[in-house]
XYZ file of C-alpha atoms in Angstrom:
125
model
C 11.889 -21.174 24.187
C 11.650 -17.494 25.134
C 10.234 -18.141 28.603
C 12.884 -20.802 29.252
C 15.675 -18.359 28.425
C 14.057 -15.523 30.387
C 13.728 -17.686 33.511
C 17.377 -18.702 33.268
C 18.583 -15.089 33.139
C 16.059 -13.811 35.701
C 17.563 -16.157 38.266
C 21.069 -14.818 37.578
C 20.128 -11.146 37.225
C 17.358 -11.006 39.820
C 18.305 -7.409 40.707
C 17.187 -6.120 37.303
C 13.564 -5.087 36.809
C 12.058 -7.703 34.485
C 8.889 -7.173 32.439
C 7.811 -10.046 30.201
C 4.661 -9.865 28.097
C 4.558 -12.506 25.411
C 1.091 -13.171 24.162
C 0.500 -15.763 21.494
C 3.777 -16.128 19.634
C 4.305 -19.206 17.508
C 7.278 -19.471 15.193
C 8.095 -22.331 12.887
C 11.857 -22.394 12.991
C 14.948 -24.275 14.055
C 14.425 -24.436 17.829
C 18.127 -24.677 18.683
C 19.103 -21.747 16.486
C 16.231 -19.589 17.714
C 17.072 -20.453 21.317
C 20.666 -19.361 20.697
C 19.466 -16.031 19.288
C 17.307 -15.344 22.345
C 20.053 -16.535 24.707
C 22.673 -14.211 23.186
C 20.330 -11.208 23.127
C 19.286 -11.698 26.757
C 22.867 -12.351 27.822
C 24.016 -9.040 26.337
C 20.965 -7.223 27.718
C 21.933 -8.361 31.199
C 25.718 -8.027 31.016
C 25.713 -4.526 29.569
C 22.889 -3.142 31.685
C 23.130 -0.355 34.241
C 22.736 -0.620 38.017
C 19.019 -0.635 38.809
C 18.243 -1.244 35.134
C 15.497 -3.120 33.368
C 14.843 -5.812 30.783
C 11.595 -5.826 28.783
C 10.605 -8.749 26.595
C 7.403 -8.514 24.619
C 5.772 -9.791 21.484
C 3.860 -8.017 18.776
C 2.289 -9.131 15.553
C 4.988 -11.351 14.069
C 7.748 -9.925 16.248
C 9.685 -10.340 19.461
C 11.324 -7.334 21.124
C 13.993 -7.320 23.811
C 14.695 -3.934 25.330
C 17.097 -2.924 28.072
C 18.550 0.049 29.857
C 22.197 0.431 28.963
C 25.177 2.683 29.254
C 25.012 3.013 25.474
C 26.620 1.645 22.350
C 29.328 3.813 20.793
C 29.245 2.176 17.349
C 25.773 0.648 16.742
C 26.569 0.076 13.051
C 29.446 -2.265 14.024
C 27.750 -4.188 16.820
C 27.002 -7.266 14.656
C 30.510 -7.444 13.136
C 32.560 -10.493 13.987
C 34.985 -9.861 16.880
C 33.683 -6.318 17.435
C 33.461 -5.354 21.085
C 33.342 -2.032 22.846
C 35.094 -3.093 26.015
C 37.214 -5.789 27.572
C 34.364 -8.232 28.122
C 33.501 -11.098 25.809
C 34.890 -12.253 22.498
C 32.783 -10.115 20.176
C 31.018 -13.154 18.742
C 27.575 -13.188 20.418
C 25.810 -10.567 18.325
C 27.606 -11.717 15.182
C 26.090 -15.158 15.798
C 22.666 -13.560 16.359
C 22.947 -11.744 13.034
C 24.138 -14.838 11.152
C 21.450 -17.135 12.587
C 18.742 -14.527 12.022
C 19.670 -14.286 8.349
C 19.714 -18.089 8.017
C 16.240 -18.300 9.586
C 14.857 -15.374 7.517
C 14.325 -13.263 10.631
C 14.701 -9.512 10.227
C 16.848 -8.078 12.997
C 16.597 -4.396 13.980
C 18.686 -2.701 16.664
C 18.259 0.847 17.921
C 19.650 2.946 20.754
C 17.680 6.001 21.818
C 18.870 9.206 23.463
C 18.368 7.687 26.937
C 20.621 4.708 26.052
C 17.736 2.267 25.854
C 18.709 -0.542 23.507
C 15.892 -2.161 21.536
C 16.321 -5.284 19.425
C 13.327 -6.460 17.433
C 13.093 -9.775 15.609
C 10.470 -9.850 12.813
C 9.284 -13.176 11.492
């Protein structure tokens, strides 16, 4: 599921620097819902990236992390709220859906933005 979504976005955002390192990651879950989570996270990582930016996708013990360069998030605490958006793009539903589906699938969702505006989203299973 993850590789399928990555390949889709890599073809559209070929100008971003992609790094994908997913070792053995097996999750027993609703495939459609999990695919939607990954799709929405990658979509946002691409759309809100900076010129010459990067996307990193990697797995850890019981986790999947998607990291991207970004111009920053003004209100990280609101980013998963329904209809919240920081600009004119989108409907403000994508990350709300990610949060809702993650809770339904018992996936812990962590988002952080560091001082260099690198956004990191980690899913823990």
